[in-house]
XYZ file of C-alpha atoms in Angstrom:
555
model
C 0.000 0.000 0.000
C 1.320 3.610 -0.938
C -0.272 4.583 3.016
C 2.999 2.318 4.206
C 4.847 4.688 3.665
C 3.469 6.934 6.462
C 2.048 3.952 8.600
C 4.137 0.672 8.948
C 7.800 -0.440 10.218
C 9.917 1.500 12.855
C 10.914 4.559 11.259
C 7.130 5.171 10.615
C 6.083 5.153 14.577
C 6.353 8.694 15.322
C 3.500 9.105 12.320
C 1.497 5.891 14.069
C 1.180 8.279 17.221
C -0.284 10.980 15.000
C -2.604 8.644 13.601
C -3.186 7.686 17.403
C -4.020 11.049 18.379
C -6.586 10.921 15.617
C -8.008 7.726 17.166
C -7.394 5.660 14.208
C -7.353 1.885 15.330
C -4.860 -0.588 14.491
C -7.444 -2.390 12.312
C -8.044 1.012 10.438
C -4.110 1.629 9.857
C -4.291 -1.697 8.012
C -6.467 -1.090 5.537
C -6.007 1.800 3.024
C -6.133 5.351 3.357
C -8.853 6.456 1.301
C -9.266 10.435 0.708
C -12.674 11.980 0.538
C -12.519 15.014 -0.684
C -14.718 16.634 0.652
C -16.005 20.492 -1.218
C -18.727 21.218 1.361
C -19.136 24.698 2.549
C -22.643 27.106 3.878
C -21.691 30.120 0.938
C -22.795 27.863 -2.605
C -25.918 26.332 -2.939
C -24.648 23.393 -4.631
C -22.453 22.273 -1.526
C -24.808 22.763 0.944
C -25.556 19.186 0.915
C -22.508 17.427 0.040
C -22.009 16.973 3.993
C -24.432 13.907 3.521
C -22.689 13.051 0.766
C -19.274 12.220 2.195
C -21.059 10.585 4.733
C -22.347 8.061 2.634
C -19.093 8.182 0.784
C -17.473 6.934 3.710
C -20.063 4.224 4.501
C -19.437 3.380 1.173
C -15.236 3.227 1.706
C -15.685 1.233 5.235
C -17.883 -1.347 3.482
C -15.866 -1.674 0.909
C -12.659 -2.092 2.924
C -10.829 0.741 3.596
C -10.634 3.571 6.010
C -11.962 6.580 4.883
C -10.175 10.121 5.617
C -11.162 13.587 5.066
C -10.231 16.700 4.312
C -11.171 19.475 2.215
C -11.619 21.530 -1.434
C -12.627 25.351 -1.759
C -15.314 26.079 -3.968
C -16.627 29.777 -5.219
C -20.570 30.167 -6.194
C -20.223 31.762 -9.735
C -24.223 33.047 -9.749
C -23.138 35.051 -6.007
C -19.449 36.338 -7.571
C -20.956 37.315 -10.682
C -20.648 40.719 -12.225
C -18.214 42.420 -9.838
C -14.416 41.649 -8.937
C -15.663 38.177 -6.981
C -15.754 36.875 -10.714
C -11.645 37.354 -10.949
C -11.667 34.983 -8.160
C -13.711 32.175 -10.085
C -11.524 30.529 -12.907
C -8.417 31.006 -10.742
C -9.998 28.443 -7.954
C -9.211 25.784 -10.405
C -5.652 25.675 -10.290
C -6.116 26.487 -6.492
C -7.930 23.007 -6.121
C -6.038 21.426 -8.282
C -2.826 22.068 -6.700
C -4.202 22.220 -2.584
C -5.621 18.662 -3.264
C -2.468 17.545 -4.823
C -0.584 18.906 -1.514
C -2.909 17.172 1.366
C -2.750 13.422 -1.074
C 0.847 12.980 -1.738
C 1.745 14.948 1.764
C -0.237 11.865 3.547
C 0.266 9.458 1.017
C -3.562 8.248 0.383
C -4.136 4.674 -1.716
C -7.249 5.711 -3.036
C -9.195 9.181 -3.341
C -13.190 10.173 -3.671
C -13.668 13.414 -5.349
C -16.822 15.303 -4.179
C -17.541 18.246 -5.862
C -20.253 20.058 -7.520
C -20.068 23.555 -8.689
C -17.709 25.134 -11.754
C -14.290 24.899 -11.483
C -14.458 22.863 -8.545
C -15.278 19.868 -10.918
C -12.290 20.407 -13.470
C -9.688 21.467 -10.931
C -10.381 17.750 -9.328
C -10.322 15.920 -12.286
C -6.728 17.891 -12.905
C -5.487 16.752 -9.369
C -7.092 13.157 -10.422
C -4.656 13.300 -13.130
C -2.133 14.390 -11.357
C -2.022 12.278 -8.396
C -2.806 9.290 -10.075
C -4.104 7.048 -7.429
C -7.903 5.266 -7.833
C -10.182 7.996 -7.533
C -14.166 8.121 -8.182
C -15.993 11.307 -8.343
C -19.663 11.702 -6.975
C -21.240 15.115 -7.572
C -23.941 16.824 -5.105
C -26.157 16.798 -8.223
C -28.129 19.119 -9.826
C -31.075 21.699 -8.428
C -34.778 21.265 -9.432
C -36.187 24.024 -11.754
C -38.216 26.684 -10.139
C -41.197 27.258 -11.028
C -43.193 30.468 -12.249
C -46.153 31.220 -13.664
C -46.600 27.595 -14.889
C -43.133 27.763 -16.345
C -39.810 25.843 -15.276
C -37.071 27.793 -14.423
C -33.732 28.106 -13.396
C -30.499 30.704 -12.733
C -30.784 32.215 -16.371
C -34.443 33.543 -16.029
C -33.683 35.244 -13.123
C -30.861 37.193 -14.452
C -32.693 37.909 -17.608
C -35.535 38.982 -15.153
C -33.672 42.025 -14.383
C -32.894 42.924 -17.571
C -36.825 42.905 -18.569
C -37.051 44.852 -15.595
C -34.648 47.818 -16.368
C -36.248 47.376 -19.930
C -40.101 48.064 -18.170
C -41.162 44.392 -19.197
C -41.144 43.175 -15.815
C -42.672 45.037 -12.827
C -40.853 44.578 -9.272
C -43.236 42.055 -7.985
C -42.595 40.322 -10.959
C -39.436 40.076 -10.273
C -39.464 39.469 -6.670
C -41.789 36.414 -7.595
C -38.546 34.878 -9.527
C -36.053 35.981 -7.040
C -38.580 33.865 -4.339
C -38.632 30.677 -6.971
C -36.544 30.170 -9.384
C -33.641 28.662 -7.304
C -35.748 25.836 -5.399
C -33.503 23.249 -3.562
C -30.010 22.534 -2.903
C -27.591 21.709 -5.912
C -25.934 22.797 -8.810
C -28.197 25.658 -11.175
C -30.629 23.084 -12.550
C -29.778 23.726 -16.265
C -26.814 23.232 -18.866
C -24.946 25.379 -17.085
C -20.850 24.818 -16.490
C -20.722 22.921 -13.237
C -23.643 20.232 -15.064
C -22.065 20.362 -17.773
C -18.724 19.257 -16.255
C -20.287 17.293 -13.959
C -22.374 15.075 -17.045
C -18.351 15.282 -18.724
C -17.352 13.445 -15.938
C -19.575 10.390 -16.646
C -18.975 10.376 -20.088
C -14.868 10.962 -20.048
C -15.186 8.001 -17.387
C -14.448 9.216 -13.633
C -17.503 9.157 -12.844
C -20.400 6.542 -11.776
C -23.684 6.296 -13.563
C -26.070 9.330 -12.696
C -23.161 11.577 -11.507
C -24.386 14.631 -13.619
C -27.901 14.287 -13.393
C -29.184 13.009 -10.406
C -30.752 15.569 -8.281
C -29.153 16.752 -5.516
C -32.755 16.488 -2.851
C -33.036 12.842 -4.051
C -32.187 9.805 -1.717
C -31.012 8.046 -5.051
C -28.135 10.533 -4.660
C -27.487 9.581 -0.887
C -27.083 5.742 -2.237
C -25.017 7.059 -5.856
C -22.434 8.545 -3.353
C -22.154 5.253 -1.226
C -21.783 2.703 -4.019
C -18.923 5.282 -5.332
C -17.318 4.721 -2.020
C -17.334 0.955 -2.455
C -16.669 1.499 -5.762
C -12.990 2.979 -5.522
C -11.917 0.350 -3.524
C -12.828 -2.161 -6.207
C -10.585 -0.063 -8.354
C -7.929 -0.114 -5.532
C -7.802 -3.764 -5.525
C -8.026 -3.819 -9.409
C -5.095 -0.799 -9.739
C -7.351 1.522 -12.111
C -5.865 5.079 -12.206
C -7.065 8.211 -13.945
C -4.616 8.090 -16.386
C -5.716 4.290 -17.440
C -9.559 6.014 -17.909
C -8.281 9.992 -19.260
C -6.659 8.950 -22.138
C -6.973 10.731 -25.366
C -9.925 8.215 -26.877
C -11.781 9.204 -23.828
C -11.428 12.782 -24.232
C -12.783 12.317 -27.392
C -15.770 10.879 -26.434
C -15.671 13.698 -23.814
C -15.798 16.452 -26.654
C -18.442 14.301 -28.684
C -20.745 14.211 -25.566
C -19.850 17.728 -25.300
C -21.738 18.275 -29.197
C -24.691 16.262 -28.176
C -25.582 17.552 -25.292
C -24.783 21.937 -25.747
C -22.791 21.751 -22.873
C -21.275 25.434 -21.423
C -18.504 26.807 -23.360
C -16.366 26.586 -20.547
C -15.831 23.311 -21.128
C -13.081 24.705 -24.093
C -11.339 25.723 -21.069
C -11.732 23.193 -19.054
C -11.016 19.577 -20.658
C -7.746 20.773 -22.691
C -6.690 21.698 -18.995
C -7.712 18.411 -17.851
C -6.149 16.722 -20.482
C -2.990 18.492 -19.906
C -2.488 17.686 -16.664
C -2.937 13.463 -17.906
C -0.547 14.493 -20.270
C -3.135 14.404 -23.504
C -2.667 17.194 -26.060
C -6.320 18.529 -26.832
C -6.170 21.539 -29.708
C -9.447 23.087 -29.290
C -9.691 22.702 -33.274
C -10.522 19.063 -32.815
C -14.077 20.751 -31.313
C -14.818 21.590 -34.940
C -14.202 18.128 -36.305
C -16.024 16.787 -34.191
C -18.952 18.864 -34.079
C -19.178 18.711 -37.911
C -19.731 15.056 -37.473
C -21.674 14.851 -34.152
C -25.833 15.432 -33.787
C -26.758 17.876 -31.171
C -29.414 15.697 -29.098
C -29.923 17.980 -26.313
C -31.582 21.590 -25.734
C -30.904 21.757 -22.041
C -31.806 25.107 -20.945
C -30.662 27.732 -21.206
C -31.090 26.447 -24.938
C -34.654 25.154 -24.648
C -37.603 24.117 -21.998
C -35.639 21.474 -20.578
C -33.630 21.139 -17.882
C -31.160 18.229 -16.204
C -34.155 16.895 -14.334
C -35.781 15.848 -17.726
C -32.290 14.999 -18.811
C -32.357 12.438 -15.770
C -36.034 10.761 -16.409
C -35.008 10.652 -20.080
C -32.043 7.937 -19.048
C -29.260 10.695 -18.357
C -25.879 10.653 -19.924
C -25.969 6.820 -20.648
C -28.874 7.121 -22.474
C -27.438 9.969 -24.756
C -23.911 7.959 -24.836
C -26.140 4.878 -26.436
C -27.897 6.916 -28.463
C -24.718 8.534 -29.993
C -23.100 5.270 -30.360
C -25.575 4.052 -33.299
C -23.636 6.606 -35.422
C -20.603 4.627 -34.468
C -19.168 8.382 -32.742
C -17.770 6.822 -29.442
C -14.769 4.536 -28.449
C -16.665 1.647 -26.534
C -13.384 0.422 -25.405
C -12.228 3.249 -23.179
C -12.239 1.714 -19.245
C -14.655 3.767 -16.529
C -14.366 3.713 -12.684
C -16.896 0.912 -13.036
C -14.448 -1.258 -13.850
C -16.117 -1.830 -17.138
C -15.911 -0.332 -20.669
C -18.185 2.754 -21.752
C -19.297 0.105 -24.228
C -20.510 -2.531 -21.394
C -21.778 0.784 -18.992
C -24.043 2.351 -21.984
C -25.601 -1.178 -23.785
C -29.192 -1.327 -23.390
C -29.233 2.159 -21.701
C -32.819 3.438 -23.299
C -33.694 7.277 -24.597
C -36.842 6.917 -22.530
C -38.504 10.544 -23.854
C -37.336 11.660 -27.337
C -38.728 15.462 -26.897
C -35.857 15.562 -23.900
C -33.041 13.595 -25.606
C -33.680 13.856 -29.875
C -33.032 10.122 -31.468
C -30.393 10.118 -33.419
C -32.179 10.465 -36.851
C -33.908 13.266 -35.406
C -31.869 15.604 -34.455
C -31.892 19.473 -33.428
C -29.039 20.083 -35.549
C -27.087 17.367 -37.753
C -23.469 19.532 -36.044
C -22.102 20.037 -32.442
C -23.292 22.464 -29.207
C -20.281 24.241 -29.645
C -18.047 25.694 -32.594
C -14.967 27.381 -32.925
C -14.357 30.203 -34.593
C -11.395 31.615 -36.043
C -10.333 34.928 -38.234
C -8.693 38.100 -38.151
C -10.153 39.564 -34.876
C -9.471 35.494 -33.239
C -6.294 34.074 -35.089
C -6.005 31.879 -32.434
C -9.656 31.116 -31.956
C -12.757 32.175 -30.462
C -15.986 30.000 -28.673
C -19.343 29.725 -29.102
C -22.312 27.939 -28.098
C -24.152 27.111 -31.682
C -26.968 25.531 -30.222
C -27.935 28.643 -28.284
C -27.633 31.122 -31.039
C -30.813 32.350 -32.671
C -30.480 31.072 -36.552
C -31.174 34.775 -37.656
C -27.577 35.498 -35.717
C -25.748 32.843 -37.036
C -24.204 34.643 -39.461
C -24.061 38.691 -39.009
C -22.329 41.750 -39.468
C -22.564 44.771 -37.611
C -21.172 47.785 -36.128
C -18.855 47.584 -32.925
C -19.938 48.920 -30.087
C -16.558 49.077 -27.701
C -15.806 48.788 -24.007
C -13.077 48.127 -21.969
C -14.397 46.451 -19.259
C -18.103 44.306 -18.311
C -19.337 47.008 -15.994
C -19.448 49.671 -18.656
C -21.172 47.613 -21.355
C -23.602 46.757 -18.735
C -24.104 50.608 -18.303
C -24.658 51.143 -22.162
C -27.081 48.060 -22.239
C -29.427 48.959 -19.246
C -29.394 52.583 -20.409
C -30.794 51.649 -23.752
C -27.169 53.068 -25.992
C -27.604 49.244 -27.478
C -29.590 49.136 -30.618
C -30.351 46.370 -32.910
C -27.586 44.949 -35.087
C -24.961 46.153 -32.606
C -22.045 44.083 -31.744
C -20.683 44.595 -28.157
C -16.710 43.783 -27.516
C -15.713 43.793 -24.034
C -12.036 43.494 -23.582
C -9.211 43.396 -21.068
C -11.370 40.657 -19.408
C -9.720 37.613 -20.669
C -7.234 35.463 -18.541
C -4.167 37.992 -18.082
C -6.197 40.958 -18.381
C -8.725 40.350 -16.000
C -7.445 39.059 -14.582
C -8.953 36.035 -14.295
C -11.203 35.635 -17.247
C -15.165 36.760 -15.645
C -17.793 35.241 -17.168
C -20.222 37.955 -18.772
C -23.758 36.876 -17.753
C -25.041 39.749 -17.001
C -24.492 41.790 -19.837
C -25.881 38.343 -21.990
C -29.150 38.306 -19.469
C -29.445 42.302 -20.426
C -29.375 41.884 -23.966
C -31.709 38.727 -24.080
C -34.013 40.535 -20.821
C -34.339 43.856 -23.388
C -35.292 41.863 -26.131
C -32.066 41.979 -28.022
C -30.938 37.907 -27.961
C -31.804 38.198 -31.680
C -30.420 40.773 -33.054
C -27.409 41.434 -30.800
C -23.856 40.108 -30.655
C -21.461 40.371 -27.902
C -17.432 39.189 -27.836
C -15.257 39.175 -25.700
C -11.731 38.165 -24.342
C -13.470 36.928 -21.055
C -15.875 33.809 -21.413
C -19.769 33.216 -20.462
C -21.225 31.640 -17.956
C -23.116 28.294 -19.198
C -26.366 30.265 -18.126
C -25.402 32.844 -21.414
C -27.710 32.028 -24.502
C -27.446 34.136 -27.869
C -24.167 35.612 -30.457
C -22.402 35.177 -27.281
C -18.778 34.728 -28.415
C -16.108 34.560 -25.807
C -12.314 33.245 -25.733
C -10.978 35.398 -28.244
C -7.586 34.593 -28.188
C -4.957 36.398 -28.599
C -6.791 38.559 -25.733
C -6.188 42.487 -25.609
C -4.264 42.482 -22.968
C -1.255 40.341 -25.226
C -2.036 42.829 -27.897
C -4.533 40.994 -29.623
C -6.556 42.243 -32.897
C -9.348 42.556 -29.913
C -7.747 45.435 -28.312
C -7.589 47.143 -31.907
C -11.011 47.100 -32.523
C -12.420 51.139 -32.844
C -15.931 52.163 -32.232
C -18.099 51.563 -35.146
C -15.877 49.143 -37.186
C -18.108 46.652 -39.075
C -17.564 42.727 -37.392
C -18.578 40.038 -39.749
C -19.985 36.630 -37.786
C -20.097 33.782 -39.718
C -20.574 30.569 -37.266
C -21.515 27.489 -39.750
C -18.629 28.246 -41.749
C -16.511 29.609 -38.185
C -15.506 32.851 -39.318
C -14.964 36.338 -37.172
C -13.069 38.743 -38.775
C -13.234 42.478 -38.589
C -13.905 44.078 -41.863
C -10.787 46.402 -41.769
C -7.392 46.215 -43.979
C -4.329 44.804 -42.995
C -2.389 47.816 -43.317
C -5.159 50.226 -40.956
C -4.576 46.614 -38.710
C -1.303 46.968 -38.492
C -0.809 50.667 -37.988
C -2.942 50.425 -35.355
C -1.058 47.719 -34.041
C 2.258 50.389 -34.007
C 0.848 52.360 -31.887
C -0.722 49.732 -29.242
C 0.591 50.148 -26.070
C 0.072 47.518 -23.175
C -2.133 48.416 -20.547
C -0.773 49.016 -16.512
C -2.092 45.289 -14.722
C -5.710 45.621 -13.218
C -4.043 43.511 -9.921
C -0.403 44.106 -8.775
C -0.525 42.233 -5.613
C -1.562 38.556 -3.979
C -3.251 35.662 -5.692
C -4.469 37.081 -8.955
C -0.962 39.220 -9.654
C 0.948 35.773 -9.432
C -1.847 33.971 -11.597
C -1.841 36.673 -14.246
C 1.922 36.487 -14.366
C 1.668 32.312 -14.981
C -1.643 31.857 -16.934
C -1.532 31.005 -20.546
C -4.075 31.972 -23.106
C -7.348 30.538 -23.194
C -7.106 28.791 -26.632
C -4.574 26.769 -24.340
C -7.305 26.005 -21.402
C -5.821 29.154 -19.505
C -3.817 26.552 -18.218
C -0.541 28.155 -15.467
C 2.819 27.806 -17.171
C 5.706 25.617 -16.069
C 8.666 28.535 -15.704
C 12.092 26.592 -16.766
């Protein structure tokens, strides 16, 4: 056992009376050291209940044969740090997680770890310490929230932030929006539609690391309470059987990963997040791939905010399985790739039935015959740019229109709610991607005031910062180079035409070379947002986004 190194022979019995002063018995020091990880806090709604979860986790462990240990993971509530500087502090958790749970499993020497997470980039920056530590590990999620309901209508995180921007557009009174704020967010859990942390979470299952239901079991069901305990007897099977991450992340199961990612319309931020996954298992993942993919992948799923239905429905329908089996009669998966159940994705998904095709399309009847998600390239994104297809309005998929330029989210906000937007408009906000944040914010609230004013369909916005999985519309983020490194972003002028083009994954602005490049002379990098603690020393390490925003190795 890899725990005998801090447990058993002489030189090892000042660390037996630590594990004495912990009241470990001698019958617990010989079994192994199993790490729950445990991401529980009282601050995001989505951890609130993941105390019950690691306790059935470590029912789970104990009947399965090992001694379960734990200790904990930081997680930030996106919806609660969103729109002012607490969204700096989102993205950069990951590699916080990532590295913190790398410190407390190699510093004690654990044989096995459970990952419990739930939220954002508490999800990825696990499955990069998974990769990294390289010991058994299962994830178990908290699961996702129910939709709210309101006014006979389901729904969820989005509608209440595109609530307020009916409001300050006079299509909402106060009571009606008091009536959502009271609603919409009914239970415990993770934001009840396709938003990032389901998304990831429904990655999870499909890329492997995670047991069947792990993305779309709610989080108030008791199904969830026996999920997390047959996850803790499930790691020790893969202890005995010595299946690691890296045996389940390899690159045919990020594949299947990105091809889940097209049939479902997961959040964009999953171009962030499984090339920095991948990275850390030491897979290469060019976000270019996304495009071959997509062009051969169906997109099955309208998962809010894309359409009516949310992960509940997603669950009742047969969950990720069910789409996985579905997907797998065009012949788009590796079935061969191994799973923490031990088994294949081939032997997990066989049989697994789409049991309501309005929630999960069959796969001759799709929404769309290409991917979620598409990647655009051009002269204002030369190293590429992100969008969600499947949310777009098909009027916006291909447009051209006059910039409308800001430097930051807070004053494009501003122009939105004051009305300064007008139809046809394309808003770039800039010095928001990784560097220049820094930190990368998501932009949900300017989305949620364009689609609240009743501008989703004739609007664009782009940016250098990314979009929550809540964001629905033109909404292009990633653009990489980003402003801040002197990309073609931060030479963008008021009024300069922007030409959209996402079937054939074009953004270029419609100005020459030369005018590009004598702007470029006299560019001038802007004085850091943040000169001191955390986010200084992440801005000075991250990489771009086209390369996950992953932090650089210094040599």
């Amino acid at each position: 056992m890899k725990s005998d190194a801090v447990k058993t022979g002489m030189q090892q019995a000042p660390h037996r009376s630590l594990f004495n002063a912990l009241g470990m018995t001698e019958e617990e020091l010989k079994k192994p050291l199993v790490g729950i990880v445990s991401s529980y806090n009282e601050i995001v709604p989505g951890h609130m209940n993941l105390d019950k979860i690691v306790e059935a986790v470590k029912l789970g462990v104990a009947m399965g044969g090992g001694t379960p240990v734990v200790f904990p993971a930081i997680a930030v509530c996106d919806g609660i740090a969103m729109g002012h500087i607490g969204m700096k502090y989102s993205l950069v958790t990951r590699d916080l997680i990532a590295d913190s749970t790398e410190c407390m499993a190699i510093a004690h020497q654990f044989d096995a770890l459970v990952m419990v997470p739930n939220c954002d980039k508490n999800v990825p920056g696990l499955l990069m310490a998974a990769a990294r530590i390289n010991v058994p590990t299962v994830f178990v999620s908290g699961g996702p929230m129910l939709a709210g309901h309101v006014k006979g209508h389901k729904t969820s995180l989005s509608s209440m932030f595109e609530a307020v921007g009916a409001y300050a557009a006079g299509k909402m009174t106060e009571e009606d929006v008091k009536e959502y704020e009271n609603k919409t967010c009914p239970t415990c859990g993770s934001c009840s539609g396709m938003y990032t942390a389901n998304s990831m979470n429904c990655l999870t299952e499909a890329l492997g690391m995670g047991v069947r239901g792990n993305g779309t079991i709610p989080a108030v069901y008791s199904e969830r309470i026996k999920l997390a305990k047959h996850a803790g007897m499930q790691v020790m099977e893969m202890y005995r059987r010595n299946i690691r991450p890296r045996d389940i992340m390899t690159k045919e199961a990020f594949m299947n990963a990105l091809t889940m990612d097209m049939a479902l319309g997961c959040s964009t931020n999953s171009m962030l997040h499984l090339p920095a996954i991948a990275h850390e298992a030491g897979v290469e993942l060019n976000v270019d791939i996304a495009n071959e993919i997509s062009a051969r992948t169906p997109n099955l799923c309208h998962l809010a905010p894309a359409g009516p239905t949310y992960i509940e429905d997603l669950n009742e329908a047969g969950g990720i399985y069910a789409v996985m089996n579905e997907i797998s009669k065009k012949g788009l998966l590796n079935l061969d790739c191994m799973t923490v159940t031990g088994k294949t994705v081939g032997e997990n998904i066989k049989d697994c039935e789409n049991k309501n095709p309005e929630v999960i399309r069959p796969i001759d009847n799709p929404y769309s015959q290409t991917g979620g998600i598409a990647i655009l390239r051009g002269n204002l994104a030369p190293d590429s740019a992100v969008v969600k297809r499947s949310a777009v309005a098909p009027e916006m998929l291909k447009h051209e229109g006059p910039a409308r330029v800001f430097d930051c989210e807070e004053d494009a906000i501003d122009a939105i709610k004051s009305g300064r937007i007008k139809e046809g408009d394309v808003v770039v906000i800039r010095y928001e991607g990784p560097k220049g944040g820094p930190g990368m914010r998501e932009m949900l609230n300017p989305t949620s005031a364009i689609a609240g004013m009743g501008l989703g369909s004739t609007v664009a916005l782009i940016t250098d910062g990314r979009f929550s999985g809540a964001s629905r519309g033109a909404s292009i983020g990633h653009v990489s180079p980003e402003a801040a490194m002197g990309g073609p972003i931060a030479l963008v002028e008021e009024g300069d035409i922007i030409s959209i083009d996402i079937d054939s994954h074009q953004l270029n602005l419609l100005v020459s070379d030369e005018e590009l490049a004598a702007r470029k002379a006299k560019w001038q990098p802007r004085e850091p947002k943040v000169t001191t603690g955390y986010l200084a020393r992440y801005a000075s390490l991250v990489t771009s986004a086209d390369k996950g925003a992953v932090l650089q190795v210094r040599k």
